Coordinates of C-alpha atoms and ligand atoms in Angstrom, one line a residue:
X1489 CA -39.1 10.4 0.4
X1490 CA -37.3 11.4 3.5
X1491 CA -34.5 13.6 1.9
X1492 CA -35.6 17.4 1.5
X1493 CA -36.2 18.4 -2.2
X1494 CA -33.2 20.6 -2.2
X1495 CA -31.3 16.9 -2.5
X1496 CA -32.8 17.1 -6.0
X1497 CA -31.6 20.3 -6.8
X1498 CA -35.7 21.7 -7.0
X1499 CA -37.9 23.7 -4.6
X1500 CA -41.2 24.5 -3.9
X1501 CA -42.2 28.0 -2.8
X1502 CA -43.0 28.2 0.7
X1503 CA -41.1 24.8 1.2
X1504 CA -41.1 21.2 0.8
X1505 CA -44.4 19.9 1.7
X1506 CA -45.9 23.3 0.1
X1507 CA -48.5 23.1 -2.4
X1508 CA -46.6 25.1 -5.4
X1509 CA -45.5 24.7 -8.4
X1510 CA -41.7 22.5 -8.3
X1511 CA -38.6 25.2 -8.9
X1512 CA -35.5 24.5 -10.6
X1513 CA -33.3 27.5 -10.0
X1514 CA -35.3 30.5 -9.8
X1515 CA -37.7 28.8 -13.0
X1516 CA -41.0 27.3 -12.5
X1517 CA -40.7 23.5 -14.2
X1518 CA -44.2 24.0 -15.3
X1519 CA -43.2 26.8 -17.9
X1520 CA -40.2 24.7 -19.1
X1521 CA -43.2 22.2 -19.8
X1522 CA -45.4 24.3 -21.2
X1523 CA -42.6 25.9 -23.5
X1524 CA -41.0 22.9 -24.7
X1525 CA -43.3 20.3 -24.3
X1526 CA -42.9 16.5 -22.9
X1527 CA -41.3 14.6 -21.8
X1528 CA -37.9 16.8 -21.2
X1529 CA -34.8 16.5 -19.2
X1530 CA -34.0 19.6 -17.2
X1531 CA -30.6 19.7 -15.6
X1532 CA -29.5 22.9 -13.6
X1533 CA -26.2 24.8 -14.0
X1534 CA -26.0 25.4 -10.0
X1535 CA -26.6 22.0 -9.3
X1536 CA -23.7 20.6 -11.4
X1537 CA -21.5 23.5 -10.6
X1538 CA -22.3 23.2 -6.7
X1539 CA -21.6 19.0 -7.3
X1540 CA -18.4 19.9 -9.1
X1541 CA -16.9 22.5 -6.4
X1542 CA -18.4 20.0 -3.8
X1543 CA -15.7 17.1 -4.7
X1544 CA -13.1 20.1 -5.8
X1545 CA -12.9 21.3 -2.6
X1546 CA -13.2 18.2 -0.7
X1547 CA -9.7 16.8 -2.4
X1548 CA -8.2 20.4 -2.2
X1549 CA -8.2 20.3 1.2
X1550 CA -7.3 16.7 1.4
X1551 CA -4.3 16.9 -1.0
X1552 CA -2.6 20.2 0.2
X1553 CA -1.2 21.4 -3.0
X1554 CA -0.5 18.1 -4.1
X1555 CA -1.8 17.4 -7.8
X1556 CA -5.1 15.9 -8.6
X1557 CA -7.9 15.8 -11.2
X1558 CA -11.3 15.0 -11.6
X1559 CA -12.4 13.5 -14.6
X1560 CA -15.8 13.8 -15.3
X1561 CA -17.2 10.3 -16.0
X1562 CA -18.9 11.5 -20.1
X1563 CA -21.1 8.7 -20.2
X1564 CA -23.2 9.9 -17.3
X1565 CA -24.7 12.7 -19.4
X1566 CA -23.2 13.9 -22.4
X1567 CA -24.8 16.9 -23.6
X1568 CA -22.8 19.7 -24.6
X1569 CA -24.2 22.4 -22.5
X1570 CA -23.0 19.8 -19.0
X1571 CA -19.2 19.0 -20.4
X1572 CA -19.0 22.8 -21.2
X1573 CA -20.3 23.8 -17.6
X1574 CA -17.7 21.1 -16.3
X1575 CA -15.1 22.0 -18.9
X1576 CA -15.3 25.6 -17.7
X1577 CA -14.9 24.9 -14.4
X1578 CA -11.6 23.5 -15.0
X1579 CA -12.5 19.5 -15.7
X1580 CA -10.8 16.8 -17.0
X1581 CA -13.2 13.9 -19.0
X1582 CA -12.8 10.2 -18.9
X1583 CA -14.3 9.0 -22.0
X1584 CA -15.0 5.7 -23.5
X1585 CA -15.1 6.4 -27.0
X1586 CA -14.5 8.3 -29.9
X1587 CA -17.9 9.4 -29.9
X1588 CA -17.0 10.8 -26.5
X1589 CA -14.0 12.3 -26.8
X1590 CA -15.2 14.2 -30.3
X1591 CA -17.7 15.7 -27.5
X1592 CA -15.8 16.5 -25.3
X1593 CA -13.9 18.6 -28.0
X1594 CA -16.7 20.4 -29.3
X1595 CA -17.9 21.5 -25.7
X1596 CA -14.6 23.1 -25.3
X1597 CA -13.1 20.5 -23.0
X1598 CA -8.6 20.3 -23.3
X1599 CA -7.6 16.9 -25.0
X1600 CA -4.7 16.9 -22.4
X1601 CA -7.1 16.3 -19.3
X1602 CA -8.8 13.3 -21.1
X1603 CA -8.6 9.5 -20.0
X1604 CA -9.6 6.8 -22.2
X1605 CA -11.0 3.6 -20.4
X1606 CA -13.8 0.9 -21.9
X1607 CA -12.5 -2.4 -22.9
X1608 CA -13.2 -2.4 -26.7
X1609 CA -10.9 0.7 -28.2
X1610 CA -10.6 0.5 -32.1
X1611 CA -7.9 0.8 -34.0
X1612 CA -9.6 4.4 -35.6
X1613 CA -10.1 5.5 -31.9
X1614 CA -6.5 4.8 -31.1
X1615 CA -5.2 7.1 -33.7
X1616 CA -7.6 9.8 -33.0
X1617 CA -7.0 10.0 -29.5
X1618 CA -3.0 9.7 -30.5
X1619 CA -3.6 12.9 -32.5
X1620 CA -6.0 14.8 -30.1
X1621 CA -2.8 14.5 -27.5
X1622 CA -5.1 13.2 -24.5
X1623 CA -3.6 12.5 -21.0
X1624 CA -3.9 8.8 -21.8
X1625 CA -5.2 5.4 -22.3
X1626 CA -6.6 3.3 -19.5
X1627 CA -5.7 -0.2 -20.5
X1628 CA -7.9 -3.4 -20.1
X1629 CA -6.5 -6.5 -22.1
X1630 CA -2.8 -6.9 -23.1
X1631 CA -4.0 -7.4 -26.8
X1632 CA -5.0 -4.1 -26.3
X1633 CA -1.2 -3.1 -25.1
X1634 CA 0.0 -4.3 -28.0
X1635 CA -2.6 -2.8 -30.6
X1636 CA -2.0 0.6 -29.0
X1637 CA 2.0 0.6 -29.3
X1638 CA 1.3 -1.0 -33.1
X1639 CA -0.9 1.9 -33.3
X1640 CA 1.8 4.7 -31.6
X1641 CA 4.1 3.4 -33.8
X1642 CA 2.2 3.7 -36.9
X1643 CA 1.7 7.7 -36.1
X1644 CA 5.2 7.9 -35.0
X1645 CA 3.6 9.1 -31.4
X1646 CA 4.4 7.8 -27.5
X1647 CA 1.2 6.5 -26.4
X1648 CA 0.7 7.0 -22.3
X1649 CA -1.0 4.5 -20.7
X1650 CA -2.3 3.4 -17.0
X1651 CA -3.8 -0.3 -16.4
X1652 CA -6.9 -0.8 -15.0
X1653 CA -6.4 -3.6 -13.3
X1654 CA -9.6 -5.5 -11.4
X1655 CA -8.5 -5.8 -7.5
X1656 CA -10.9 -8.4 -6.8
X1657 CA -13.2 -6.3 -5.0
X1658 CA -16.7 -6.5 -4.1
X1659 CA -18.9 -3.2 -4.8
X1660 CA -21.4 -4.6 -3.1
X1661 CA -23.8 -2.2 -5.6
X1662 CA -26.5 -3.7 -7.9
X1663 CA -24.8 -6.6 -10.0
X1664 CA -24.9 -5.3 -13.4
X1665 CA -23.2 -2.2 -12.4
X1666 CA -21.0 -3.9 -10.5
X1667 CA -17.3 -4.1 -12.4
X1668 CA -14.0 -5.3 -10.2
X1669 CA -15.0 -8.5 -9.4
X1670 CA -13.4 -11.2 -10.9
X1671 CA -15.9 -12.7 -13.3
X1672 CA -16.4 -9.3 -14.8
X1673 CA -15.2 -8.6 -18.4
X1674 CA -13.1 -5.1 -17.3
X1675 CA -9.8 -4.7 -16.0
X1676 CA -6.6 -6.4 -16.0
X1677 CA -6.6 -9.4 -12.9
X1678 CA -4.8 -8.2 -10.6
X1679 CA -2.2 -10.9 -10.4
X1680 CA -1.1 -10.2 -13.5
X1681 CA -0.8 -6.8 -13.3
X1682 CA 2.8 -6.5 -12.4
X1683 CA 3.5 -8.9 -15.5
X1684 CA 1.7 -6.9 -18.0
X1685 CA 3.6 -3.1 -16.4
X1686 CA 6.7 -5.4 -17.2
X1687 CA 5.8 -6.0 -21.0
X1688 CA 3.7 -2.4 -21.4
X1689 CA 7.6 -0.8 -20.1
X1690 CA 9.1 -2.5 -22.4
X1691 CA 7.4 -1.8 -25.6
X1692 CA 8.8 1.0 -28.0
X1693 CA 5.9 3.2 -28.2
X1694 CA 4.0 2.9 -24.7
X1695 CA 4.8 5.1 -21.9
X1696 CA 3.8 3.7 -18.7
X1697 CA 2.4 6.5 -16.7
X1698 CA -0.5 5.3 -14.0
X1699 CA -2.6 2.8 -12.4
X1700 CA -6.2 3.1 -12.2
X1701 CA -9.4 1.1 -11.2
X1702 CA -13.4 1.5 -11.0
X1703 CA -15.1 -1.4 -8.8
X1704 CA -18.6 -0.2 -9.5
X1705 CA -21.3 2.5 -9.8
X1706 CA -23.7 4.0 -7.2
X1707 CA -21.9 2.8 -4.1
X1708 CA -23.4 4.6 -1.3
X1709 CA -20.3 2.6 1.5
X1710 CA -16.6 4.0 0.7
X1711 CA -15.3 0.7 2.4
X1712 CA -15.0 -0.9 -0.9
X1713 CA -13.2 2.0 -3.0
X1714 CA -10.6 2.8 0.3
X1715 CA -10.3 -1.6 -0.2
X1716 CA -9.8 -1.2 -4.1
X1717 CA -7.1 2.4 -3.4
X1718 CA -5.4 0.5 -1.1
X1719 CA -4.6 -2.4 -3.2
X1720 CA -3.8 -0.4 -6.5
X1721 CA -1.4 2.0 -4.1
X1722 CA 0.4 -1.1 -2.9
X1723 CA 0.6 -2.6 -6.5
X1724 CA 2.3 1.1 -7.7
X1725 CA 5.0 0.4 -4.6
X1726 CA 5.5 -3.2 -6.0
X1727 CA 5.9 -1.4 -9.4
X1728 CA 8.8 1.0 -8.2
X1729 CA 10.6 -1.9 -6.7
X1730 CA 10.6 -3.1 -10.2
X1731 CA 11.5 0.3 -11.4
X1732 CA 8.0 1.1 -12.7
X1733 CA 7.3 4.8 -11.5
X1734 CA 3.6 6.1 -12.2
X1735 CA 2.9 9.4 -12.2
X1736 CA -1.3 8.9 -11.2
X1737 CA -3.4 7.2 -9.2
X1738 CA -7.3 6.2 -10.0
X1739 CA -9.8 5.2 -8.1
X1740 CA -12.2 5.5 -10.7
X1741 CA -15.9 6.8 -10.0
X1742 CA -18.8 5.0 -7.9
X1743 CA -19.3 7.6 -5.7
X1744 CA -23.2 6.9 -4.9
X1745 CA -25.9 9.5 -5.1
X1746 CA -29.5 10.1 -2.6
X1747 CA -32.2 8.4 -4.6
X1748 CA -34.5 8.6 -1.9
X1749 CA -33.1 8.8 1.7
X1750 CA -29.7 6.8 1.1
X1751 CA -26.7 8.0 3.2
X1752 CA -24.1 8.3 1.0
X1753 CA -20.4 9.0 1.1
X1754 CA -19.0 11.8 2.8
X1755 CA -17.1 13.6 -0.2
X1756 CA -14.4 15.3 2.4
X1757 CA -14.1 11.9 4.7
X1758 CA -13.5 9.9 1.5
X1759 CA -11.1 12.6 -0.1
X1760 CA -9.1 12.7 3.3
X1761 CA -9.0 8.5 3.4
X1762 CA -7.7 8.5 0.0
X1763 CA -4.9 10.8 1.0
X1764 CA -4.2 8.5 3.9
X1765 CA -4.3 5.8 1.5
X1766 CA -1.8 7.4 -0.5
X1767 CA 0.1 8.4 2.7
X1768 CA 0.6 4.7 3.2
X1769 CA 2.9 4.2 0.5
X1770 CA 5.9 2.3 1.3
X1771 CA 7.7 4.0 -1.0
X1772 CA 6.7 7.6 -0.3
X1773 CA 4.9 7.8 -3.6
X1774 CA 4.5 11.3 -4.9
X1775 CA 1.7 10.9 -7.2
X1776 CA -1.4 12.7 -9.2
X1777 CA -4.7 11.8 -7.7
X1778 CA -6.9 11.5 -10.6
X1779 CA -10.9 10.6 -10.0
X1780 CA -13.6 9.6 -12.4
X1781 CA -16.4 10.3 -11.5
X1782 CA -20.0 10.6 -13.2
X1783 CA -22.9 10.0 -11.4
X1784 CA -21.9 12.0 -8.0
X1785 CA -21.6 15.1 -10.4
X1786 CA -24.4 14.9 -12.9
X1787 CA -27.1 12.5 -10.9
X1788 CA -28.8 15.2 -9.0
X1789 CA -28.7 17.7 -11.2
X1790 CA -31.6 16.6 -13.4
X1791 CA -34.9 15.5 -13.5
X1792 CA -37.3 14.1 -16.2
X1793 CA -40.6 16.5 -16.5
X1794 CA -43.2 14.3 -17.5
X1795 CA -47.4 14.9 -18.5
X1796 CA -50.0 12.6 -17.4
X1797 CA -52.0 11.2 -20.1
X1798 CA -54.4 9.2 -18.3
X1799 CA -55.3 8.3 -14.8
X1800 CA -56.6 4.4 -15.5
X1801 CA -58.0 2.8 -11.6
X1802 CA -58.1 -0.9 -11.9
X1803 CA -59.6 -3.6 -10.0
X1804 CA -55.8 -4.3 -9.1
X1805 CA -54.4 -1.0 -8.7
X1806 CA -54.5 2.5 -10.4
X1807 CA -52.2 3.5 -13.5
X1808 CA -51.1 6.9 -14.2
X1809 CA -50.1 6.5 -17.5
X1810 CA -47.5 9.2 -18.3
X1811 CA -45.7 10.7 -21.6
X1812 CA -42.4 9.5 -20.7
X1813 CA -41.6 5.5 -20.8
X1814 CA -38.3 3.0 -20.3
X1815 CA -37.0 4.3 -24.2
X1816 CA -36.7 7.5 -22.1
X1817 CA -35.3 6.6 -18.8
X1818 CA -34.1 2.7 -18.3
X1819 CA -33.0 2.5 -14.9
X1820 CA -36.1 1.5 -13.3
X1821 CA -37.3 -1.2 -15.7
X1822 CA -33.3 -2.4 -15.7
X1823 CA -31.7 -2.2 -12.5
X1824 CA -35.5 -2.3 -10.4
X1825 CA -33.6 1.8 -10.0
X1826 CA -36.3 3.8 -7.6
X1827 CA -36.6 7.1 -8.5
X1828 CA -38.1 9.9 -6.5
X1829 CA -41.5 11.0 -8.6
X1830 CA -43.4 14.4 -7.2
X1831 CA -45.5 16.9 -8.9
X1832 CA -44.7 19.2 -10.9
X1833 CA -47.6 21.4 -11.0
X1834 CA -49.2 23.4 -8.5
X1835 CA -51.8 20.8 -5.8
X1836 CA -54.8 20.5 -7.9
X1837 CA -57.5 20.5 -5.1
X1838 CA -60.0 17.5 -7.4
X1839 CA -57.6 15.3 -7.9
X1840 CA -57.8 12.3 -5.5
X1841 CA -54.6 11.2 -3.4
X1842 CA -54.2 7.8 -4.5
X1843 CA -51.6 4.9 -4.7
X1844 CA -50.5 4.7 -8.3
X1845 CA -47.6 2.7 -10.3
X1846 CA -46.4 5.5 -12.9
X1847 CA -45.8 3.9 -16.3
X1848 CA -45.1 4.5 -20.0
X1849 CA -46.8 3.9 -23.0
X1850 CA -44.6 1.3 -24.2
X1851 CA -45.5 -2.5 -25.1
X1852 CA -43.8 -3.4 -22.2
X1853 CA -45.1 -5.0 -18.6
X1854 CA -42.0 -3.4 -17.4
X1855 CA -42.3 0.1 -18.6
X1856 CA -42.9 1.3 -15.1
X1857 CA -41.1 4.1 -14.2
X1858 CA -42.2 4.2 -9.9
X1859 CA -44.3 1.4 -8.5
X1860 CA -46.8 2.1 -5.5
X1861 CA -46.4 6.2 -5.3
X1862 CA -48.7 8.3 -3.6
X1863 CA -49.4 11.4 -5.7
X1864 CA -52.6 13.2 -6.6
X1865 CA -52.8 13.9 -10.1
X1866 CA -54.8 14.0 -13.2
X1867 CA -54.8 14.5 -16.7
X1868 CA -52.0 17.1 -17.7
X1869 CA -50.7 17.6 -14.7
X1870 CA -46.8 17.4 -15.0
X1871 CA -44.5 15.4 -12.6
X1872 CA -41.2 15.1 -12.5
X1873 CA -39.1 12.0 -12.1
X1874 CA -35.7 13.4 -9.8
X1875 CA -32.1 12.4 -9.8
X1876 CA -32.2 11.9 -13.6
X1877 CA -29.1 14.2 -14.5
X1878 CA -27.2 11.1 -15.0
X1879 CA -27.6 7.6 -17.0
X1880 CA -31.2 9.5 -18.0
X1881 CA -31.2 11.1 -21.5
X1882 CA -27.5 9.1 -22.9
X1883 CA -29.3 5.6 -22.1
X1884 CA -32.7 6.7 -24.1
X1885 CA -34.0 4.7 -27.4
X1886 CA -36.5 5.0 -29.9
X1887 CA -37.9 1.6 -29.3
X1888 CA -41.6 2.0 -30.5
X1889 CA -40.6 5.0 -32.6
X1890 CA -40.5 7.2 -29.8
X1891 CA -38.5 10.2 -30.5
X1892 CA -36.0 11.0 -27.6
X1893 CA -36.7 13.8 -25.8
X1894 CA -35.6 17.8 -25.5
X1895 CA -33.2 19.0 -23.2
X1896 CA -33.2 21.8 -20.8
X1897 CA -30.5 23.6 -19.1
X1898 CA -31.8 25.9 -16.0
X1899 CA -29.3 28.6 -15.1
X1900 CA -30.7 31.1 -12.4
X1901 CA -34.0 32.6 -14.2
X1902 CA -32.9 31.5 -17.7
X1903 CA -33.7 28.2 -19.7
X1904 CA -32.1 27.4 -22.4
X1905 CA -32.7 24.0 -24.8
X1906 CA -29.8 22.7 -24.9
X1907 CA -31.0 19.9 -27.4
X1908 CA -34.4 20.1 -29.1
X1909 CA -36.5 17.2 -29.1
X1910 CA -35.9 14.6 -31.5
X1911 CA -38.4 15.1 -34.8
X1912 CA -40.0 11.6 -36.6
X1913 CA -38.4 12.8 -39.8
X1914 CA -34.7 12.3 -37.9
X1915 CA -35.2 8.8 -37.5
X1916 CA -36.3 8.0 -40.9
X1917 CA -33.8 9.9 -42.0
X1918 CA -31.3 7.6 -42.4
X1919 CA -33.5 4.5 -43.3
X1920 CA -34.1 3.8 -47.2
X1921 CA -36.5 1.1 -48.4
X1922 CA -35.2 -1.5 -51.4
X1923 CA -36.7 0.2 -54.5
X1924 CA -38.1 3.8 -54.3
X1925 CA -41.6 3.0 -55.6
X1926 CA -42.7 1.6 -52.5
X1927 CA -43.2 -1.8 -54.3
Ligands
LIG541 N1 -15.0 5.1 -14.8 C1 -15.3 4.0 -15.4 C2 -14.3 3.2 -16.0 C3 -16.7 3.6 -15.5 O1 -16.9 2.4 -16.1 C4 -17.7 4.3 -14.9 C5 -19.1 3.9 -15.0 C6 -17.3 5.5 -14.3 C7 -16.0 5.9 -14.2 C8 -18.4 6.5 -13.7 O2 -19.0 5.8 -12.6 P1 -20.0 6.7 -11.6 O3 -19.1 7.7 -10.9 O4 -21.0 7.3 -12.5 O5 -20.5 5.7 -10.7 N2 -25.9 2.9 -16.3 C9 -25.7 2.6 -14.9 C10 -24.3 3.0 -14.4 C11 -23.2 2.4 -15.2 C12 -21.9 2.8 -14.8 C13 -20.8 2.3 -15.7 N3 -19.5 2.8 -15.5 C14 -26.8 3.2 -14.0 O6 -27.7 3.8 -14.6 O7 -26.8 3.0 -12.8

């Protein structure tokens, strides 16, 4: 690990390479551990503020008083505690589903700054979004079109909508999380975009109001998201020739975070290029900057704090075998994701410095959560796993009856569960067997 722990949004006493317990805030992770037990996600209330004023600033100063929004990508992480933190701040949400936008409600967020993107919208989560009021829909089939005017109509409501068309655009970012190529099931193609506006403008209960996009998660190069703004700007001036107007402009999200000593975009150099993008317009578009992103906000804000259960030295290699498995974090045994893995408690001066792969209890060869780490640890010690704030907790499972872990939000000296852990009795709560004898 090259980038300093401050990255992470934790601290050691006397600095990085000092033997104390890991900080989050001004709270020792080590107590969270030993007051809520393991495994837990800890996110801090600095860390997402300071991401969230980070980009604020950045497109501030880019847009001059011109309009924009960030809408906090919801499926990165979320907890209530982290949309109300974002909501407070003055957020919008993109959501991609009910489920989401019923969230985003009870954590205080405005229905008026919601988008509503994912490819599979149901007819029930048309009509509560239609009553909620949200900003809009973002629009990935035409069948969808014409099931949200049915749906506008039914309601007697104007439904606004963007496309999100794919612009044919390589992310160049791990393939499954990879989305505006061609072969990918989201978006509109892009050739038919200007087609579908036509049709979307003339239906009785759509109102056409933006164009948006999202190419891809965790892109750490903003060549291919300036490629992507460049083309969806030029397809909004083909749309005014038509008489088409928008009132937004997305982007999406993708914004990469450090997972270990990545360079990754420069939030004020790509705020400033997407103003110059916008600047390009041929026909002077005056237009709402809207962003989505999720990751680049929540990502390294949290960390997983984990206990070692056993230290097992093969002939092969040696095992730390941890509390925490893939039901709780996914990433690495899906996308081969490296995540940063320290200590957590204070150097313990036996323990051997040795070359371990960290893994899980689960039946799984690839419940590994680091491969080849150097750490020096033994039984009970807690580590934490870093850059966890996002796609950590909202992708976890019970597979192997595993009850999902607690969750911690850190603000200054405080901590405060902002989700207790996940009790055996809630997941047979809702399973019955055929007859109640058992038999
Ligand atoms: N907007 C749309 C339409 C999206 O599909 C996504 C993410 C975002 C915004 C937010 O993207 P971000 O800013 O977070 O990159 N589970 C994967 C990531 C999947 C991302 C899916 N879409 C992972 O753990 O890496």
């Amino acid at each position: 690990m090259s980038a300093p722990l401050s990255t992470f949004g934790v601290s050691r006493d006397g600095g990085d390479d000092s033997t104390d317990a890991l900080r989050m805030e001004d709270v020792a992770l080590t107590d969270i551990a030993a007051q809520f037990g393991t495994p837990t996600y800890v996110y801090s209330r600095a860390a997402l503020t300071n991401a969230f004023r980070r980009l604020d600033a950045a497109l501030a100063a880019a847009r001059q008083g011109r309009p924009y929004l960030i809408c906090y990508a919801v499926k990165a992480n979320s907890n209530l505690a982290v949309l109300n933190v974002f909501a407070k701040l003055g957020a919008g949400f993109d959501i991609v589903s009910g489920g989401e936008l019923r969230r985003v409600l009870a954590a205080g967020g405005d229905a008026r700054k919601v988008v509503f993107s994912g490819l599979g919208k149901t007819t029930d989560e048309i009509c509560f979004a239609l009553q909620t009021g949200i900003k809009g829909f973002n629009i990935e089939s035409e069948a969808e079109l014409y099931r949200i005017n049915t749906v506008a109509a039914s309601l007697d409501k104007r439904a606004a909508v963007s496309l999100r068309v794919n612009p044919d655009v390589d992310a160049k970012t791990h393939p499954y999380i990879s989305t505006g190529l061609k072969n990918n099931k989201f978006g509109i193609a892009f050739d038919r975009a200007v087609a579908v506006y036509k049709q979307a403008a003339q239906l009785s209960h759509i109102d056409v109001v933006g164009v948006d996009c999202h190419i891809g998660s965790q892109l750490v190069d903003d060549a291919p998201l300036l490629e992507a703004m460049a083309k969806i700007v030029a397809l909004a001036d083909e749309l005014a020739d038509a008489g088409i107007h928008v009132h937004h402009i997305c982007p999406g999200g993708g914004v990469g975070i450090t997972y270990s000593d990545e360079d990754t975009i420069d939030l004020n150099r790509y705020a400033a290029a997407l103003e110059m993008a916008l600047s390009r317009s041929r026909r002077g578009l005056k237009v709402e900057l809207l962003l989505e992103p999720g990751r680049a906000l929540a990502g390294n804000a949290g960390v997983l704090l984990t206990k070692v259960e056993y230290v097992k030295p093969t002939e092969a290699k040696n095992f730390l075998i941890v509390d925490a498995a893939m039901n709780d974090l996914i990433r690495p045994s899906l996308y081969q994701a490296h995540h940063e893995i320290v200590m957590a408690s204070p150097a313990n001066a036996t323990a051997p410095k040795r070359i371990y792969d960290v893994v899980g209890p689960v039946c799984e060869s690839a419940d590994v959560l680091g491969r080849g780490r150097t750490l020096a640890a033994s039984e009970g010690d807690v580590i934490a796993i870093l850059s966890a704030g996002a796609y950590g907790f909202v992708m976890a499972s019970n597979y192997n009856t595993r009850t999902r872990a607690a969750e911690v939000m850190v603000d200054g000296t405080s901590m405060h569960c902002v989700r207790r852990r996940e009790m055996l009795d809630d997941l047979f709560a809702s399973e019955m067997v055929l007859t109640p004898d058992l038999k």
